[in-house]
JSON list of C-alpha atoms in Angstrom, two decimals:
[
{"chain": "X", "resi": 1, "resn": "GLN", "atom": "CA", "xyz": [2.33, 0.01, 17.25]},
{"chain": "X", "resi": 2, "resn": "VAL", "atom": "CA", "xyz": [4.98, -0.51, 14.27]},
{"chain": "X", "resi": 3, "resn": "GLN", "atom": "CA", "xyz": [6.26, 3.57, 12.90]},
{"chain": "X", "resi": 4, "resn": "LEU", "atom": "CA", "xyz": [6.13, 3.19, 8.86]},
{"chain": "X", "resi": 5, "resn": "VAL", "atom": "CA", "xyz": [8.12, 5.90, 6.38]},
{"chain": "X", "resi": 6, "resn": "GLU", "atom": "CA", "xyz": [6.18, 6.35, 2.87]},
{"chain": "X", "resi": 7, "resn": "SER", "atom": "CA", "xyz": [7.80, 7.80, 0.29]},
{"chain": "X", "resi": 8, "resn": "GLY", "atom": "CA", "xyz": [7.72, 8.46, -4.19]},
{"chain": "X", "resi": 9, "resn": "GLY", "atom": "CA", "xyz": [4.12, 10.13, -4.55]},
{"chain": "X", "resi": 10, "resn": "GLY", "atom": "CA", "xyz": [3.99, 12.98, -7.11]},
{"chain": "X", "resi": 11, "resn": "LEU", "atom": "CA", "xyz": [2.43, 14.57, -9.93]},
{"chain": "X", "resi": 12, "resn": "VAL", "atom": "CA", "xyz": [1.79, 12.51, -13.11]},
{"chain": "X", "resi": 13, "resn": "GLN", "atom": "CA", "xyz": [0.30, 12.48, -15.96]},
{"chain": "X", "resi": 14, "resn": "ALA", "atom": "CA", "xyz": [-2.33, 9.72, -16.99]},
{"chain": "X", "resi": 15, "resn": "GLY", "atom": "CA", "xyz": [-1.25, 7.20, -18.05]},
{"chain": "X", "resi": 16, "resn": "GLY", "atom": "CA", "xyz": [2.79, 7.24, -16.73]},
{"chain": "X", "resi": 17, "resn": "SER", "atom": "CA", "xyz": [3.85, 5.62, -13.18]},
{"chain": "X", "resi": 18, "resn": "LEU", "atom": "CA", "xyz": [4.89, 5.72, -9.71]},
{"chain": "X", "resi": 19, "resn": "ARG", "atom": "CA", "xyz": [6.41, 4.05, -7.21]},
{"chain": "X", "resi": 20, "resn": "LEU", "atom": "CA", "xyz": [5.37, 4.39, -3.65]},
{"chain": "X", "resi": 21, "resn": "SER", "atom": "CA", "xyz": [8.09, 2.73, -0.42]},
{"chain": "X", "resi": 22, "resn": "CYS", "atom": "CA", "xyz": [7.31, 1.86, 2.40]},
{"chain": "X", "resi": 23, "resn": "ALA", "atom": "CA", "xyz": [9.86, 1.00, 5.50]},
{"chain": "X", "resi": 24, "resn": "ALA", "atom": "CA", "xyz": [8.99, 0.17, 9.14]},
{"chain": "X", "resi": 25, "resn": "SER", "atom": "CA", "xyz": [10.55, 1.42, 11.50]},
{"chain": "X", "resi": 26, "resn": "ARG", "atom": "CA", "xyz": [11.39, -1.99, 13.34]},
{"chain": "X", "resi": 27, "resn": "SER", "atom": "CA", "xyz": [11.03, -6.13, 12.98]},
{"chain": "X", "resi": 28, "resn": "ILE", "atom": "CA", "xyz": [7.92, -6.63, 12.83]},
{"chain": "X", "resi": 29, "resn": "SER", "atom": "CA", "xyz": [6.34, -10.30, 13.74]},
{"chain": "X", "resi": 30, "resn": "GLU", "atom": "CA", "xyz": [7.20, -12.82, 10.93]},
{"chain": "X", "resi": 31, "resn": "ASP", "atom": "CA", "xyz": [3.36, -13.81, 10.11]},
{"chain": "X", "resi": 32, "resn": "ASN", "atom": "CA", "xyz": [2.78, -10.34, 9.15]},
{"chain": "X", "resi": 33, "resn": "GLN", "atom": "CA", "xyz": [1.21, -8.71, 6.29]},
{"chain": "X", "resi": 34, "resn": "LEU", "atom": "CA", "xyz": [2.03, -4.96, 4.62]},
{"chain": "X", "resi": 35, "resn": "GLY", "atom": "CA", "xyz": [-0.28, -3.39, 2.08]},
{"chain": "X", "resi": 36, "resn": "TRP", "atom": "CA", "xyz": [-1.77, 0.07, 0.76]},
{"chain": "X", "resi": 37, "resn": "TYR", "atom": "CA", "xyz": [-4.97, 1.60, 1.43]},
{"chain": "X", "resi": 38, "resn": "ARG", "atom": "CA", "xyz": [-6.64, 4.95, -1.02]},
{"chain": "X", "resi": 39, "resn": "GLN", "atom": "CA", "xyz": [-8.15, 7.57, 0.61]},
{"chain": "X", "resi": 40, "resn": "PRO", "atom": "CA", "xyz": [-9.07, 9.44, -2.50]},
{"chain": "X", "resi": 41, "resn": "PRO", "atom": "CA", "xyz": [-10.15, 12.80, -1.95]},
{"chain": "X", "resi": 42, "resn": "GLY", "atom": "CA", "xyz": [-13.90, 13.18, -0.59]},
{"chain": "X", "resi": 43, "resn": "LYS", "atom": "CA", "xyz": [-14.04, 9.71, -0.11]},
{"chain": "X", "resi": 44, "resn": "GLN", "atom": "CA", "xyz": [-13.32, 6.83, 2.33]},
{"chain": "X", "resi": 45, "resn": "ARG", "atom": "CA", "xyz": [-10.71, 5.32, 2.95]},
{"chain": "X", "resi": 46, "resn": "GLU", "atom": "CA", "xyz": [-10.14, 2.00, 0.35]},
{"chain": "X", "resi": 47, "resn": "PHE", "atom": "CA", "xyz": [-8.45, -1.07, 0.36]},
{"chain": "X", "resi": 48, "resn": "VAL", "atom": "CA", "xyz": [-5.79, -0.97, -2.42]},
{"chain": "X", "resi": 49, "resn": "ALA", "atom": "CA", "xyz": [-3.38, -4.23, -2.44]},
{"chain": "X", "resi": 50, "resn": "ALA", "atom": "CA", "xyz": [-1.55, -6.36, 0.26]},
{"chain": "X", "resi": 51, "resn": "ILE", "atom": "CA", "xyz": [1.38, -8.76, 0.52]},
{"chain": "X", "resi": 52, "resn": "THR", "atom": "CA", "xyz": [2.16, -11.38, 3.17]},
{"chain": "X", "resi": 53, "resn": "SER", "atom": "CA", "xyz": [5.52, -12.18, 4.90]},
{"chain": "X", "resi": 54, "resn": "ARG", "atom": "CA", "xyz": [4.64, -15.66, 2.17]},
{"chain": "X", "resi": 55, "resn": "GLY", "atom": "CA", "xyz": [4.17, -13.75, -0.85]},
{"chain": "X", "resi": 56, "resn": "SER", "atom": "CA", "xyz": [0.49, -14.18, -1.46]},
{"chain": "X", "resi": 57, "resn": "THR", "atom": "CA", "xyz": [-1.07, -11.09, -3.13]},
{"chain": "X", "resi": 58, "resn": "ASN", "atom": "CA", "xyz": [-4.00, -9.29, -2.44]},
{"chain": "X", "resi": 59, "resn": "TYR", "atom": "CA", "xyz": [-5.12, -6.36, -4.92]},
{"chain": "X", "resi": 60, "resn": "ALA", "atom": "CA", "xyz": [-8.92, -4.20, -4.77]},
{"chain": "X", "resi": 61, "resn": "ASP", "atom": "CA", "xyz": [-10.75, -4.96, -8.77]},
{"chain": "X", "resi": 62, "resn": "SER", "atom": "CA", "xyz": [-10.05, -1.26, -9.67]},
{"chain": "X", "resi": 63, "resn": "VAL", "atom": "CA", "xyz": [-6.14, -1.07, -9.58]},
{"chain": "X", "resi": 64, "resn": "LYS", "atom": "CA", "xyz": [-5.76, -5.18, -10.74]},
{"chain": "X", "resi": 65, "resn": "GLY", "atom": "CA", "xyz": [-3.08, -5.23, -13.79]},
{"chain": "X", "resi": 66, "resn": "ARG", "atom": "CA", "xyz": [-2.16, -2.14, -13.46]},
{"chain": "X", "resi": 67, "resn": "PHE", "atom": "CA", "xyz": [-0.43, -1.51, -9.71]},
{"chain": "X", "resi": 68, "resn": "THR", "atom": "CA", "xyz": [2.03, -4.29, -8.05]},
{"chain": "X", "resi": 69, "resn": "ILE", "atom": "CA", "xyz": [2.76, -4.93, -4.84]},
{"chain": "X", "resi": 70, "resn": "SER", "atom": "CA", "xyz": [5.97, -6.10, -3.36]},
{"chain": "X", "resi": 71, "resn": "ARG", "atom": "CA", "xyz": [8.04, -6.67, -0.66]},
{"chain": "X", "resi": 72, "resn": "ALA", "atom": "CA", "xyz": [12.18, -6.35, -0.06]},
{"chain": "X", "resi": 73, "resn": "SER", "atom": "CA", "xyz": [13.03, -10.04, 0.42]},
{"chain": "X", "resi": 74, "resn": "GLY", "atom": "CA", "xyz": [14.24, -10.50, 4.61]},
{"chain": "X", "resi": 75, "resn": "GLN", "atom": "CA", "xyz": [12.69, -6.95, 5.45]},
{"chain": "X", "resi": 76, "resn": "ASN", "atom": "CA", "xyz": [10.40, -5.44, 6.09]},
{"chain": "X", "resi": 77, "resn": "THR", "atom": "CA", "xyz": [9.26, -2.72, 3.31]},
{"chain": "X", "resi": 78, "resn": "VAL", "atom": "CA", "xyz": [6.76, -2.69, 0.90]},
{"chain": "X", "resi": 79, "resn": "TYR", "atom": "CA", "xyz": [6.29, -1.30, -2.76]},
{"chain": "X", "resi": 80, "resn": "LEU", "atom": "CA", "xyz": [4.09, -0.51, -4.65]},
{"chain": "X", "resi": 81, "resn": "GLN", "atom": "CA", "xyz": [4.95, 0.29, -9.24]},
{"chain": "X", "resi": 82, "resn": "MET", "atom": "CA", "xyz": [1.52, 2.00, -10.20]},
{"chain": "X", "resi": 83, "resn": "ASN", "atom": "CA", "xyz": [1.41, 1.78, -14.12]},
{"chain": "X", "resi": 84, "resn": "SER", "atom": "CA", "xyz": [-0.73, 3.64, -16.50]},
{"chain": "X", "resi": 85, "resn": "LEU", "atom": "CA", "xyz": [-2.17, 5.71, -14.28]},
{"chain": "X", "resi": 86, "resn": "LYS", "atom": "CA", "xyz": [-5.75, 7.32, -14.33]},
{"chain": "X", "resi": 87, "resn": "PRO", "atom": "CA", "xyz": [-7.42, 10.31, -13.00]},
{"chain": "X", "resi": 88, "resn": "GLU", "atom": "CA", "xyz": [-9.75, 8.01, -10.77]},
{"chain": "X", "resi": 89, "resn": "ASP", "atom": "CA", "xyz": [-5.86, 6.79, -8.55]},
{"chain": "X", "resi": 90, "resn": "THR", "atom": "CA", "xyz": [-6.15, 10.69, -7.18]},
{"chain": "X", "resi": 91, "resn": "ALA", "atom": "CA", "xyz": [-5.28, 10.35, -3.22]},
{"chain": "X", "resi": 92, "resn": "VAL", "atom": "CA", "xyz": [-3.16, 9.78, -0.18]},
{"chain": "X", "resi": 93, "resn": "TYR", "atom": "CA", "xyz": [-1.81, 6.52, -0.08]},
{"chain": "X", "resi": 94, "resn": "TYR", "atom": "CA", "xyz": [-1.07, 4.56, 2.98]},
{"chain": "X", "resi": 95, "resn": "CYS", "atom": "CA", "xyz": [1.44, 1.65, 4.07]},
{"chain": "X", "resi": 96, "resn": "MET", "atom": "CA", "xyz": [-0.02, -0.21, 6.81]},
{"chain": "X", "resi": 97, "resn": "ALA", "atom": "CA", "xyz": [1.07, -3.18, 8.59]},
{"chain": "X", "resi": 98, "resn": "ASN", "atom": "CA", "xyz": [-0.87, -6.03, 10.09]},
{"chain": "X", "resi": 99, "resn": "VAL", "atom": "CA", "xyz": [0.77, -9.17, 12.35]},
{"chain": "X", "resi": 100, "resn": "LEU", "atom": "CA", "xyz": [-1.00, -12.80, 12.33]},
{"chain": "X", "resi": 101, "resn": "VAL", "atom": "CA", "xyz": [-3.15, -12.84, 15.85]},
{"chain": "X", "resi": 102, "resn": "SER", "atom": "CA", "xyz": [-5.31, -16.13, 16.58]},
{"chain": "X", "resi": 103, "resn": "GLY", "atom": "CA", "xyz": [-5.70, -16.49, 13.59]},
{"chain": "X", "resi": 104, "resn": "ARG", "atom": "CA", "xyz": [-6.83, -13.31, 12.40]},
{"chain": "X", "resi": 105, "resn": "TYR", "atom": "CA", "xyz": [-4.79, -9.96, 11.40]},
{"chain": "X", "resi": 106, "resn": "SER", "atom": "CA", "xyz": [-4.44, -6.87, 13.57]},
{"chain": "X", "resi": 107, "resn": "THR", "atom": "CA", "xyz": [-2.96, -3.98, 12.04]},
{"chain": "X", "resi": 108, "resn": "VAL", "atom": "CA", "xyz": [0.16, -2.88, 14.10]},
{"chain": "X", "resi": 109, "resn": "GLY", "atom": "CA", "xyz": [1.06, 0.23, 11.91]},
{"chain": "X", "resi": 110, "resn": "TRP", "atom": "CA", "xyz": [0.14, 3.07, 9.35]},
{"chain": "X", "resi": 111, "resn": "GLY", "atom": "CA", "xyz": [1.83, 5.23, 6.98]},
{"chain": "X", "resi": 112, "resn": "GLN", "atom": "CA", "xyz": [1.36, 9.48, 7.25]},
{"chain": "X", "resi": 113, "resn": "GLY", "atom": "CA", "xyz": [0.33, 9.24, 3.72]},
{"chain": "X", "resi": 114, "resn": "THR", "atom": "CA", "xyz": [1.58, 10.88, 0.49]},
{"chain": "X", "resi": 115, "resn": "GLN", "atom": "CA", "xyz": [-0.11, 11.87, -2.33]},
{"chain": "X", "resi": 116, "resn": "VAL", "atom": "CA", "xyz": [-0.65, 10.78, -5.70]},
{"chain": "X", "resi": 117, "resn": "THR", "atom": "CA", "xyz": [-2.18, 12.88, -7.98]},
{"chain": "X", "resi": 118, "resn": "VAL", "atom": "CA", "xyz": [-2.88, 11.91, -11.47]},
{"chain": "X", "resi": 119, "resn": "SER", "atom": "CA", "xyz": [-3.37, 15.09, -13.99]},
{"chain": "X", "resi": 120, "resn": "SER", "atom": "CA", "xyz": [-5.73, 14.58, -17.02]}
]
């Protein structure tokens, strides 16, 4: 397991921006994927965005064009730049890490979560 530590959540008005960061406590397998999930109040956790160690990205339709995921070169640190925030983006955001094993991604860690609240 890998410990992941998130930072950057907070309260912002609709239309504003926030940047989340997540750092892994140790090196992760070369073929890995770092990403973000979120859990809105009273709802299930949902996928937000992910980026592989080779730089391939994937986004949920609800955040495409507004959120950008990136990672520090050579480091197991991932960022989520969130622009044009909406009240429906309010959620606890979780960082996660996957490693590629036999052609499939396996989750090796979750962060503790950081609250993002968007006021209307």
